[in-house]
Tab-separated table of C-alpha atoms in Angstrom:
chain	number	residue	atom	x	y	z
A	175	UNK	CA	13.106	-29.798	-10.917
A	176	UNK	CA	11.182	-32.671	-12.145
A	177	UNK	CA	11.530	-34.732	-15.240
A	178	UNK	CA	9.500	-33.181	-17.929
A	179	UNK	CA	6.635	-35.453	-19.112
A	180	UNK	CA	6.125	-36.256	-22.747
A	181	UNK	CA	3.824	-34.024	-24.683
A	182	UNK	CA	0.393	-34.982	-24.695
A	183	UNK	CA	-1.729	-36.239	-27.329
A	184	UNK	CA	-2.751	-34.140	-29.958
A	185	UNK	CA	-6.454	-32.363	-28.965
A	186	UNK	CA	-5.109	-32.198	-25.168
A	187	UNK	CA	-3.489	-29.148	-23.605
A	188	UNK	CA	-0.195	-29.340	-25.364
A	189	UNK	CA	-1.708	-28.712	-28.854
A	190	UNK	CA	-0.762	-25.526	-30.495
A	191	UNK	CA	-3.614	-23.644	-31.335
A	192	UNK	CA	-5.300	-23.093	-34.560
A	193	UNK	CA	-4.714	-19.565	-34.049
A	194	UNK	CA	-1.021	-19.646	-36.164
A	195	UNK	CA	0.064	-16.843	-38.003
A	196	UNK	CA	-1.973	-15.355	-40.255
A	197	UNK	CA	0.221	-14.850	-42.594
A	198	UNK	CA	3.379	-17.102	-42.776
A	199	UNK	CA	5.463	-14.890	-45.421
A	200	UNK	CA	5.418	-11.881	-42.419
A	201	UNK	CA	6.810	-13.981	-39.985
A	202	UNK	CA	9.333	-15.546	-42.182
A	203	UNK	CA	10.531	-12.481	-42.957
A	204	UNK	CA	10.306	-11.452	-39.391
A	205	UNK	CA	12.892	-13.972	-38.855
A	206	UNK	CA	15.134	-13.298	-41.444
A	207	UNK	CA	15.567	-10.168	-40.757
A	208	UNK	CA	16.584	-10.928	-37.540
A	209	UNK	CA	19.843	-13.107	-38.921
A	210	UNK	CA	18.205	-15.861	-37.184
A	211	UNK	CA	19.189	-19.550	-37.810
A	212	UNK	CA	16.033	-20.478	-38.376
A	213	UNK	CA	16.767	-21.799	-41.927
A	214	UNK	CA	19.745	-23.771	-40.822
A	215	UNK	CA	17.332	-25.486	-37.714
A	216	UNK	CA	15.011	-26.611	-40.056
A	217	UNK	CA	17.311	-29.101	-41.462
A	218	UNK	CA	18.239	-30.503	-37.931
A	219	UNK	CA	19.872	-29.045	-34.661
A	220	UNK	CA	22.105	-26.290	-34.648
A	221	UNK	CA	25.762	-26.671	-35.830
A	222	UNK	CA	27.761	-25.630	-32.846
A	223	UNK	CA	29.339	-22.661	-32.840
A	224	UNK	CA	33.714	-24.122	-32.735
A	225	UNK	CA	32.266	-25.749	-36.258
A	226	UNK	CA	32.058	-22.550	-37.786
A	227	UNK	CA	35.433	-20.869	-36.261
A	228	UNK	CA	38.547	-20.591	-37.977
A	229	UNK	CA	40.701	-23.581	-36.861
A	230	UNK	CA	43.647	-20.344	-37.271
A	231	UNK	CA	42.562	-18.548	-34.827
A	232	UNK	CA	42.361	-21.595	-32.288
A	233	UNK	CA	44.719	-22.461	-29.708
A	234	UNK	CA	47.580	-23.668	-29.704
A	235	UNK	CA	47.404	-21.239	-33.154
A	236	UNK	CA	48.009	-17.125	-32.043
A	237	UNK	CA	44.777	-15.458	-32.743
A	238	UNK	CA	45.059	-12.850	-35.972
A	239	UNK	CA	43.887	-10.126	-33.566
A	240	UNK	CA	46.931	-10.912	-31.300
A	241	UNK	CA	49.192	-9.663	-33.698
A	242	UNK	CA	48.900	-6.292	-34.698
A	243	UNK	CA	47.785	-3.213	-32.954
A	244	UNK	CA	44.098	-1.858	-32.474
A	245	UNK	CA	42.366	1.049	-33.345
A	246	UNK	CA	44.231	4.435	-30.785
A	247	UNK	CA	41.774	5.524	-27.728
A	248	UNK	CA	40.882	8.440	-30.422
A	249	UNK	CA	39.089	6.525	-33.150
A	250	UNK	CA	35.338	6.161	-31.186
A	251	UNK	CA	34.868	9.072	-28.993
A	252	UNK	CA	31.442	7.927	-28.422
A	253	UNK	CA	31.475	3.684	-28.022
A	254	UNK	CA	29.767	1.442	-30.161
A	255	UNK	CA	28.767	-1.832	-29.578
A	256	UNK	CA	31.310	-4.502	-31.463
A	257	UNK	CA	30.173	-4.815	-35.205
A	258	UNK	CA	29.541	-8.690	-34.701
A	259	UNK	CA	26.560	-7.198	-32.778
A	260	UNK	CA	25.498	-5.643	-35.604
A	261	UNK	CA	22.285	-7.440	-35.681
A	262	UNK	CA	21.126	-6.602	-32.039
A	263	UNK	CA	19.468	-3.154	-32.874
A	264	UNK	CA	15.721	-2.201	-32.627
A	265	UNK	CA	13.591	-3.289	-35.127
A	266	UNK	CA	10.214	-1.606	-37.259
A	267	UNK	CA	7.233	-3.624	-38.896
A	268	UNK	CA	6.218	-1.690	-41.649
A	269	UNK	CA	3.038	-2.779	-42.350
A	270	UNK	CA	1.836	-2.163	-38.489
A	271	UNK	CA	1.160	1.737	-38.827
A	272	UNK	CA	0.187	3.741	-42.375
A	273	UNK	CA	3.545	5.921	-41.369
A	274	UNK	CA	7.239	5.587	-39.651
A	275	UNK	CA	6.405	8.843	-37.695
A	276	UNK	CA	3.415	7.831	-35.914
A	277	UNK	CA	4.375	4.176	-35.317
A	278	UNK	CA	6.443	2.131	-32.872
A	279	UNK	CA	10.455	0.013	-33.099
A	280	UNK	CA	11.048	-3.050	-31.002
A	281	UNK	CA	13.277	-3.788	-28.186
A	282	UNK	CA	15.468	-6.947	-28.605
A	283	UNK	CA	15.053	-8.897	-25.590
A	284	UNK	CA	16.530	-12.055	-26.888
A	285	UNK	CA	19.588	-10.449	-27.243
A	286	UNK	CA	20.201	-8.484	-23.389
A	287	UNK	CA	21.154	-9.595	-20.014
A	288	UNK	CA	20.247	-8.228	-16.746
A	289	UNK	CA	17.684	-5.947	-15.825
A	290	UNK	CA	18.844	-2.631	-17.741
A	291	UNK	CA	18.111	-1.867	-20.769
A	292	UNK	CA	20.854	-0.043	-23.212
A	293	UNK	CA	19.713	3.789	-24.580
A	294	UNK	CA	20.377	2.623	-27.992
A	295	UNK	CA	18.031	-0.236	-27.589
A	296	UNK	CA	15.273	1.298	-26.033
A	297	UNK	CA	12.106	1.086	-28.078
A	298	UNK	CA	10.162	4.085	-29.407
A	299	UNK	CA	6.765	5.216	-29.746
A	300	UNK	CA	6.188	8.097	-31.387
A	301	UNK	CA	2.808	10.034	-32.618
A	302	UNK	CA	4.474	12.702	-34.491
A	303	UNK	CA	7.846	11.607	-34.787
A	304	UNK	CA	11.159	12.441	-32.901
A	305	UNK	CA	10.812	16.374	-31.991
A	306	UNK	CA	14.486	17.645	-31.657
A	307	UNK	CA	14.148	20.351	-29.449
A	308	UNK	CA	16.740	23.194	-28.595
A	309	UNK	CA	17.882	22.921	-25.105
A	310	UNK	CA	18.535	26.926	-24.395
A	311	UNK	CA	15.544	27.273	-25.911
A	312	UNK	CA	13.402	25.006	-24.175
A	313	UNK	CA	10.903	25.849	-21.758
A	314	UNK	CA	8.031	24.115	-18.838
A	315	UNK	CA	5.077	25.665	-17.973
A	316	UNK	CA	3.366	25.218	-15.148
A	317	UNK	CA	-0.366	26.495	-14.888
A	318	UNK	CA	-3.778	26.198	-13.965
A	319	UNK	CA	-4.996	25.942	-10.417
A	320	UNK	CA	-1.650	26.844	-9.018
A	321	UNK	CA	-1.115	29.678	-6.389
A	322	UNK	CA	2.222	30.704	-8.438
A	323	UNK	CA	2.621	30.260	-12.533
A	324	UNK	CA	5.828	29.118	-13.376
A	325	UNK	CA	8.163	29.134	-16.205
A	326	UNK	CA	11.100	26.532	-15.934
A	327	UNK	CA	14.076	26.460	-18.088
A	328	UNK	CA	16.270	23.440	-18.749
A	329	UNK	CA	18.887	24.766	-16.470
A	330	UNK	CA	16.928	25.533	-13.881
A	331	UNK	CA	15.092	21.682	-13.433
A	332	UNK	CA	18.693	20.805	-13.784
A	333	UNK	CA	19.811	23.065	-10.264
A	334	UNK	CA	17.046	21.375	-8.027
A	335	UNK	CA	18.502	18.446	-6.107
A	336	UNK	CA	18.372	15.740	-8.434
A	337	UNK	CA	17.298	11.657	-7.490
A	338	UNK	CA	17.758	8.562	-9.527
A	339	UNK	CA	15.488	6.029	-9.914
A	340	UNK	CA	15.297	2.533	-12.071
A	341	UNK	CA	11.717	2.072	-13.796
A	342	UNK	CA	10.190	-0.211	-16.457
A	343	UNK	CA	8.358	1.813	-19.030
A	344	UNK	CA	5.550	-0.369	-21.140
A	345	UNK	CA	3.061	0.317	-24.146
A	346	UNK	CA	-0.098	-0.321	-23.402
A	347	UNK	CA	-0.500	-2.227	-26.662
A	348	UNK	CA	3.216	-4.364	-25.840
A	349	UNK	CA	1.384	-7.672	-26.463
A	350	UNK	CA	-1.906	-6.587	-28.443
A	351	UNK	CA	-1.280	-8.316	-31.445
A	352	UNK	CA	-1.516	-11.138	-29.876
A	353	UNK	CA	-4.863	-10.934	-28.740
A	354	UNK	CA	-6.836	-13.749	-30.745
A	355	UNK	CA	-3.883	-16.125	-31.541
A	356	UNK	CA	-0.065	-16.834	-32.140
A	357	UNK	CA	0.638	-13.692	-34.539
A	358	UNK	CA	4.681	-12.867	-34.514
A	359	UNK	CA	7.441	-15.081	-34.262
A	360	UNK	CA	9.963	-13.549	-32.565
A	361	UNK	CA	10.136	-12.322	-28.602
A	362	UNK	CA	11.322	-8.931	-29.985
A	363	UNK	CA	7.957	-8.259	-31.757
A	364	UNK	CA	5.605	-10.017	-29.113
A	365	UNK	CA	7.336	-8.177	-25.955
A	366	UNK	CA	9.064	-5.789	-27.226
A	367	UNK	CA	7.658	-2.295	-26.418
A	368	UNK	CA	9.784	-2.836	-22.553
A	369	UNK	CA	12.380	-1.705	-21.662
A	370	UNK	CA	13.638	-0.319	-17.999
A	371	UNK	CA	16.220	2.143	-17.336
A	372	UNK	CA	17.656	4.946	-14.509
A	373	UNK	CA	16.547	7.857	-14.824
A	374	UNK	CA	17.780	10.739	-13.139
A	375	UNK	CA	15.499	14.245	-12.682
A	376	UNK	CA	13.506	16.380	-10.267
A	377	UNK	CA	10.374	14.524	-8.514
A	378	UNK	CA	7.331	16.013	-9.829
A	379	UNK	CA	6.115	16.933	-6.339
A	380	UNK	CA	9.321	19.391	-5.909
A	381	UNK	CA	7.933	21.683	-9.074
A	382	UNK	CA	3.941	21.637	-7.769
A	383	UNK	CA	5.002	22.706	-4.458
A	384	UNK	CA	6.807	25.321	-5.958
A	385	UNK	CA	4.075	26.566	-7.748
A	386	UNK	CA	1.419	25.869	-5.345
A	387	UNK	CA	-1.168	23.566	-6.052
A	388	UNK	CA	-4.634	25.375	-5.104
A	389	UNK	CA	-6.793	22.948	-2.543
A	390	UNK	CA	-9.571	21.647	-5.005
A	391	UNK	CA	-6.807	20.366	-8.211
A	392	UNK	CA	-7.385	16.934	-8.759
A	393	UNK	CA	-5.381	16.568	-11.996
A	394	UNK	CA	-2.927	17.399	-14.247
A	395	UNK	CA	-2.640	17.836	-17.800
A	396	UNK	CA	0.363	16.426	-19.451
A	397	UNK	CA	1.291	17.727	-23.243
A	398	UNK	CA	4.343	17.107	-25.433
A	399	UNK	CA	6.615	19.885	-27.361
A	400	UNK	CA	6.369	17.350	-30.603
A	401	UNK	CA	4.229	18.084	-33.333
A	402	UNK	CA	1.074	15.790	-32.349
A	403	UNK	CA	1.384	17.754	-28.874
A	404	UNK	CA	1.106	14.309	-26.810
A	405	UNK	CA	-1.255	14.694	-23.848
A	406	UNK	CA	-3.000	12.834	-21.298
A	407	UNK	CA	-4.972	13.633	-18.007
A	408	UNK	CA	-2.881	12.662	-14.685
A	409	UNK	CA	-4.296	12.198	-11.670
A	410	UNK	CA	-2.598	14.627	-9.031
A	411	UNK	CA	-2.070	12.090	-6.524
A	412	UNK	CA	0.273	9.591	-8.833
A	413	UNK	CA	1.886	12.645	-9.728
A	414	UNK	CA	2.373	13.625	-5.808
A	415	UNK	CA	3.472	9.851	-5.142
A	416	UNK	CA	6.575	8.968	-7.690
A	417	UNK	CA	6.195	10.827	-10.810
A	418	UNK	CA	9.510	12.375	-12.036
A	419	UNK	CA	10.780	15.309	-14.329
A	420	UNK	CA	13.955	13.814	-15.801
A	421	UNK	CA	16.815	14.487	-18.639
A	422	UNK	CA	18.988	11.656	-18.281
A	423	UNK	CA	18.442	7.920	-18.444
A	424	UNK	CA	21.669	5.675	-17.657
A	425	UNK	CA	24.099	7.873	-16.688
A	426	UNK	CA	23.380	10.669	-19.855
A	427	UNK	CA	21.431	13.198	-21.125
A	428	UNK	CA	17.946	11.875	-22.915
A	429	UNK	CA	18.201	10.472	-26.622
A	430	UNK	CA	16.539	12.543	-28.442
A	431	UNK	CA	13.929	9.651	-29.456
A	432	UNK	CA	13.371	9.374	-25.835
A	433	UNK	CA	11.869	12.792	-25.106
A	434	UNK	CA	15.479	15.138	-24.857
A	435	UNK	CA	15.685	17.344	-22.814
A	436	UNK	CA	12.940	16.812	-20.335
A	437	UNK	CA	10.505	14.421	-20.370
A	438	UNK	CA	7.789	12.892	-17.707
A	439	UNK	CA	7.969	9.357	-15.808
A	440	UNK	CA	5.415	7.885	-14.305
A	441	UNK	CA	6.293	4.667	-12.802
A	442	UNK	CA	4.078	1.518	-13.366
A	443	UNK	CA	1.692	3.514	-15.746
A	444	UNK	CA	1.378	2.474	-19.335
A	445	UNK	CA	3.860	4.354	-21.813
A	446	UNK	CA	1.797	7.224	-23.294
A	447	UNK	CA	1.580	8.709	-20.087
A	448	UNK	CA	5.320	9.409	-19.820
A	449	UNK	CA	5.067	12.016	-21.937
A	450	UNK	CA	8.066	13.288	-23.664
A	451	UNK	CA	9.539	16.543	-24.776
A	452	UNK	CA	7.502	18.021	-21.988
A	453	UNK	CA	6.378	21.676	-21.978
A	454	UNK	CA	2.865	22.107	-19.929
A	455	UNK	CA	1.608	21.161	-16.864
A	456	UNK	CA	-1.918	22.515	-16.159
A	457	UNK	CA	-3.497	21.640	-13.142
A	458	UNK	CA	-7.412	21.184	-12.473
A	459	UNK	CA	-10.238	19.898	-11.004
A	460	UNK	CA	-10.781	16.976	-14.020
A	461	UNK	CA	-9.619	15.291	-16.809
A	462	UNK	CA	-9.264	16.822	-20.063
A	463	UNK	CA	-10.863	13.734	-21.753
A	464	UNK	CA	-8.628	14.594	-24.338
A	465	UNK	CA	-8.247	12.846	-28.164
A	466	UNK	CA	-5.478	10.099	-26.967
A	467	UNK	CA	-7.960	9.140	-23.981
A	468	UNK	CA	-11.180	9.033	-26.061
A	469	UNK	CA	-9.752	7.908	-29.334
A	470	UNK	CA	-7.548	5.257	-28.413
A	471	UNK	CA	-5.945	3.869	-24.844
A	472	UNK	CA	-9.398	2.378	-23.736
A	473	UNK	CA	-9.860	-1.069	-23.138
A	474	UNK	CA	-12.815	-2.139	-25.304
A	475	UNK	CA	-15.198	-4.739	-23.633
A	476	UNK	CA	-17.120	-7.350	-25.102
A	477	UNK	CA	-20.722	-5.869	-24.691
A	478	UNK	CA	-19.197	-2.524	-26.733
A	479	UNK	CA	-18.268	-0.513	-23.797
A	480	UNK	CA	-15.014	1.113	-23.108
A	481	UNK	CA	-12.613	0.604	-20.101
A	482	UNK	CA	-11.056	4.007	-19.221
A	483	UNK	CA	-8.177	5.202	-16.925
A	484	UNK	CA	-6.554	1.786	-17.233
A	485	UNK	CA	-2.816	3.003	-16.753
A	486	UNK	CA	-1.658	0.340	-13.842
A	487	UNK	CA	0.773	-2.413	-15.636
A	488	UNK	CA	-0.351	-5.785	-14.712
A	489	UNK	CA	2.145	-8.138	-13.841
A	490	UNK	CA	3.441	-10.020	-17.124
A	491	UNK	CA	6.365	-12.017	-17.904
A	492	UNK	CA	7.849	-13.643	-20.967
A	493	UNK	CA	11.024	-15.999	-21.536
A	494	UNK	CA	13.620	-14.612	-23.549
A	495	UNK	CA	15.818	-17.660	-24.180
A	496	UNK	CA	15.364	-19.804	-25.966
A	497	UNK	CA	12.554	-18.057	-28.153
A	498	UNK	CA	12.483	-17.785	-31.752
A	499	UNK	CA	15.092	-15.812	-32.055
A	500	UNK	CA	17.450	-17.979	-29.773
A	501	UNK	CA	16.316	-21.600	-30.703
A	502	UNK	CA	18.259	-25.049	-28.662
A	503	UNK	CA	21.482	-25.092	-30.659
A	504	UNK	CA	21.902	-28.641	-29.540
A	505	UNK	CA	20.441	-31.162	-26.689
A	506	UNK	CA	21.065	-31.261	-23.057
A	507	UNK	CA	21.525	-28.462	-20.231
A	508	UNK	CA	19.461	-25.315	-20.808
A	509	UNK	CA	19.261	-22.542	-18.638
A	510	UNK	CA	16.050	-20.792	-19.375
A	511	UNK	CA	16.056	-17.083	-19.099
A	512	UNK	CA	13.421	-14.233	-18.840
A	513	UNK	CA	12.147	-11.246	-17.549
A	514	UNK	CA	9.056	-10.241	-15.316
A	515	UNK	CA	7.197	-6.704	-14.445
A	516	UNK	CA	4.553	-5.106	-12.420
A	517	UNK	CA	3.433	-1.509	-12.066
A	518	UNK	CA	2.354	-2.487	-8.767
A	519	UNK	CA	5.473	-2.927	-7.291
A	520	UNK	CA	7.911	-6.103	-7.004
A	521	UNK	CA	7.987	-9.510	-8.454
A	522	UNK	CA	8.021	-11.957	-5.874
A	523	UNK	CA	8.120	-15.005	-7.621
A	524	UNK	CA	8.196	-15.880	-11.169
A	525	UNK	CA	7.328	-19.744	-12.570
A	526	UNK	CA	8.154	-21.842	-15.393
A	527	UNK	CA	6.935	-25.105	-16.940
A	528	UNK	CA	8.452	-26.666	-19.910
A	529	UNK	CA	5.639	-28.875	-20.524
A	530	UNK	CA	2.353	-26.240	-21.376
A	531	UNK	CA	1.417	-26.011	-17.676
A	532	UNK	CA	1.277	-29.666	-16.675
A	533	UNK	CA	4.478	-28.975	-13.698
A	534	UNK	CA	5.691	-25.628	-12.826
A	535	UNK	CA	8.929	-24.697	-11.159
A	536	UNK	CA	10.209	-21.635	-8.899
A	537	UNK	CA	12.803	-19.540	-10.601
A	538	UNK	CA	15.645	-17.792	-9.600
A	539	UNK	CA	15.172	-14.389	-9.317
A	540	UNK	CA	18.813	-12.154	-9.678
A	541	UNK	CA	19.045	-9.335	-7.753
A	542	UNK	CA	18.350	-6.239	-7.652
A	543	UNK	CA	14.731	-6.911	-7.652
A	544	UNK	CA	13.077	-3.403	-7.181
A	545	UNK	CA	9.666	-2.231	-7.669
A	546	UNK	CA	8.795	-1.534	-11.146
A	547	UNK	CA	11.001	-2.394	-12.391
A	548	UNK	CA	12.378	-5.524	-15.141
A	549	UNK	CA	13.115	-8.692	-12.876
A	550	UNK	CA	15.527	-11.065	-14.436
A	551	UNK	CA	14.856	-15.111	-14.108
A	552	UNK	CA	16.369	-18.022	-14.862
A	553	UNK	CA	15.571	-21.649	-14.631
A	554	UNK	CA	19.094	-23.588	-14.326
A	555	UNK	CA	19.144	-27.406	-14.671
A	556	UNK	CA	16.619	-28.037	-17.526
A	557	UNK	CA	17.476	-31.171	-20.097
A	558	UNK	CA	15.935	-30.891	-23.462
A	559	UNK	CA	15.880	-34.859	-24.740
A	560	UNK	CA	15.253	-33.184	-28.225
A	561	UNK	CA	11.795	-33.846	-27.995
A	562	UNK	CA	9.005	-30.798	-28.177
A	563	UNK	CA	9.048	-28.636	-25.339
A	564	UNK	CA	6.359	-25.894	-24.496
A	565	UNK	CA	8.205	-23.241	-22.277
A	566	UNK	CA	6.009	-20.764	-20.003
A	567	UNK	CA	6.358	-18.481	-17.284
A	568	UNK	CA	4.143	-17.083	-15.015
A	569	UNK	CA	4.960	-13.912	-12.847
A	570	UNK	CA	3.715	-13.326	-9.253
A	571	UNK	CA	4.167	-9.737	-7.896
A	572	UNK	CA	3.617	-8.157	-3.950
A	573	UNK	CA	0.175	-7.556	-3.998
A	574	UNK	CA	-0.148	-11.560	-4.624
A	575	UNK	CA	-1.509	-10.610	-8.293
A	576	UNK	CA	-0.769	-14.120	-10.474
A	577	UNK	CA	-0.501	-13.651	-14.416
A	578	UNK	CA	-3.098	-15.152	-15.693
A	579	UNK	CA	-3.527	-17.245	-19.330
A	580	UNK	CA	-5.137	-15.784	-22.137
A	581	UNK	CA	-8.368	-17.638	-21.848
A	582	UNK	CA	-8.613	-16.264	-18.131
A	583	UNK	CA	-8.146	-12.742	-19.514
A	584	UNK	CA	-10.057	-13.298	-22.878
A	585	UNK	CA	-13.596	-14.745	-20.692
A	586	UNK	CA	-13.381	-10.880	-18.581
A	587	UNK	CA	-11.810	-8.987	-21.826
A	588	UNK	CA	-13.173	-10.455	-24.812
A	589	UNK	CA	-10.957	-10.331	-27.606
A	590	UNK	CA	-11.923	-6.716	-28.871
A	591	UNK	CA	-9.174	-4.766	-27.151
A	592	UNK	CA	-5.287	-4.026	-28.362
A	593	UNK	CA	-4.014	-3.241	-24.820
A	594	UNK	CA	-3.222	-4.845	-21.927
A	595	UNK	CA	-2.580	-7.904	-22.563
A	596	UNK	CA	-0.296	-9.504	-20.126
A	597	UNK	CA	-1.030	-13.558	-20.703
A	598	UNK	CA	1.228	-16.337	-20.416
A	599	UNK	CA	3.066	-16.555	-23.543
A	600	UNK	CA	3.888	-20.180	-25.110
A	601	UNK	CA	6.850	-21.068	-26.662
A	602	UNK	CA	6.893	-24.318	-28.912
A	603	UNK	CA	10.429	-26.033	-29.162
A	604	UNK	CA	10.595	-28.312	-31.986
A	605	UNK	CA	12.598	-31.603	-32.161
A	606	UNK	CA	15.050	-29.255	-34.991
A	607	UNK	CA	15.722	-27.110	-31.931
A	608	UNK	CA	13.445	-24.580	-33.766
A	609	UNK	CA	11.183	-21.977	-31.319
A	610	UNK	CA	8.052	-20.705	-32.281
A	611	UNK	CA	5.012	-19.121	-31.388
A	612	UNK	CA	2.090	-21.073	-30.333
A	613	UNK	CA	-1.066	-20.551	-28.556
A	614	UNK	CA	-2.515	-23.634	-26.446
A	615	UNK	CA	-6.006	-24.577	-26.726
């Protein structure tokens, strides 16, 4: 890679945007929740981490865990992550929603490798909190403008011959506060409503041909068994093309949080369409215009007007180390690391600059890279001098679609809307090693 340049000049490209936090106690506290070491960077770099181990427990010394027996096979039936990972968990901003039940958590991105995300980490939206439904007595209905009404169980979507897929799933509003400026500090609260996992079900196709779809159905209607009764219009052919009924994710059943014991995916479509704790399908000839499609999940345009039916995940991509959660311990080697999406199939190509935009560089994508699904990057061989750095990437997926800036999407958006957003996000690393948020005029 080439040598990165010097920042610019303040007033050029390189200079973080007026747009900082509104309100600096929220992100502090954003932070510190997070165990961060921000504190500790704002004094200087990073103390390694062999300064703060027990010289004890270093060789040639026997470790303290070498010398007694662990806990019997018996003591977890179900494993838990080590408690020194205690930190890694999702995470709720209280002041985002006027109540925990209608609200969203926060995956924690800075903290995972690969391209799978772990159930316990998997974010949640909910709009009338976690329903916890009684498998034997669960039931699906399928209706409408079908040749054959039908009546599933849980047992019987389980007997049809199953197929396992890996899928991102995305909020539409993943992003939105971010819309006029450099809001949250952390890459857990920016990008955090992502996550991708396998799931394992029926394809949605199997249970409409069983019932029959009648020649003139168009689309579906999608509801929830929780007590806000989630729906949303579907258009029949997505739901004919790659939709799925499922009840596990990763190998088990659903978590309850995640729509246990059935719930819909619809790969590449924004989140609220995968509706969970599903109990009706009714099929016909238009869509339901129902309250989530008129009330909120439009794309509001600058001359008042509303975009509708915007489902499709544009390609987006974020780095995940170092960010403010993960800031440059110390100077020298880096290996930058991210992750990139598109609901229209595969990333091809993901780039990086470490200097605002001035000189990008090609990635390494790690395989598997599937369609719609999380991509992991990396960019190996980066030197920070200790001087400020201002990290980007820049996602590229199949269909040649390029991720654009924020100014690109706010001239065609405005800055009215809370979904959508997709824009190259800027990290500012300081000469402490601190990360934060920045936006670049």
């Amino acid at each position: 890679m080439n040598k990165t340049k010097p920042p610019a000049k303040p007033g050029s490209i390189l200079t973080p945007s007026v747009d900082q936090p509104t309100d600096a106690g929220r992100r502090k506290a954003l932070l510190a929740g997070l165990g961060a070491a921000g504190g500790a960077a704002a004094a200087g770099l990073m103390t390694p981490a062999r300064a703060l181990a027990d010289p004890a427990n270093l060789p040639p010394n026997v470790a303290d865990w070498s010398k007694v027996l662990g806990p019997g096979v018996d003591v977890a039936p179900y494993g838990m992550p080590s408690k020194f990972e205690k930190t890694v968990v999702r995470r709720y901003v209280d002041w985002l929603t006027a109540t925990p039940e209608s609200s969203i958590n926060f995956t924690p991105l800075y903290a995972l490798d690969g391209m799978v995300t772990p159930n316990g980490l998997c974010f949640e939206r909910h709009h009338g909190g976690v329903a916890e439904v009684i498998p034997d007595d669960y039931r699906l209905m399928i209706h409408g403008m079908v040749e054959r009404p039908l009546v599933f169980t849980y047992q019987d979507l389980k007997r049809f011959p199953p197929q396992s897929r890996f899928y991102f799933l995305e909020c539409a509003a993943n992003g939105g506060m971010e819309w006029r400026g450099a809001q949250l500090n952390g890459v857990q609260f920016t990008h955090g409503m992502v996550h991708c996992v396998q799931y394992t079900g029926v394809p949605l196709r199997t249970l409409l041909e069983e019932a029959g779809v009648k020649p003139k159905a168009k689309w579906l209607l999608v509801e929830g068994g929780d007590s806000a009764g989630m729906n949303r219009s579907l258009p029949l052919d997505k739901a004919l093309d790659d939709c799925m009924v499922v009840y596990s994710m990763n190998g088990e059943r659903l978590r309850a949080e995640q729509g246990y014991p059935i719930r819909l995916v619809v790969p590449g479509f924004e989140g609220n369409m995968w509706v969970k704790w599903l109990r009706r399908i009714e099929v016909g000839d238009g869509a339901w215009m129902a309250r989530e499609e008129t009330s909120k999940y439009t794309d509001l345009m600058p001359d008042g007007r509303a975009r509708r039916f915007t489902w499709e995940m544009d390609a987006k991509s974020v780095i995940t180390s170092p960010c403010p959660e993960l800031p440059c311990k110390q100077k020298g080697p880096q290996v930058i690391k991210g992750i990139a999406w598109s609901g229209r199939g595969k990333i091809v190509r993901v780039d990086v600059t470490v200097d605002g935009g001035r000189n990008w560089h090609q990635a390494r994508l790690e395989d598997p890279v599937l369609p719609k699904c999380l991509t992991r990057f990396y960019l190996d061989g980066w030197s920070w001098d200790g001087n400020p750095a201002y990290l980007q990437s820049r996602a590229i997926d199949e269909t040649g679609y390029v991720q654009p800036e924020m100014a690109a999407l706010q001239a065609v958006r405005g800055v009215n809307s809370i979904y959508h957003n997709n824009a190259i996000q800027t990290w500012r690393i300081n000469p402490t090693g601190e990360v934060e948020n920045v936006r670049l005029a």
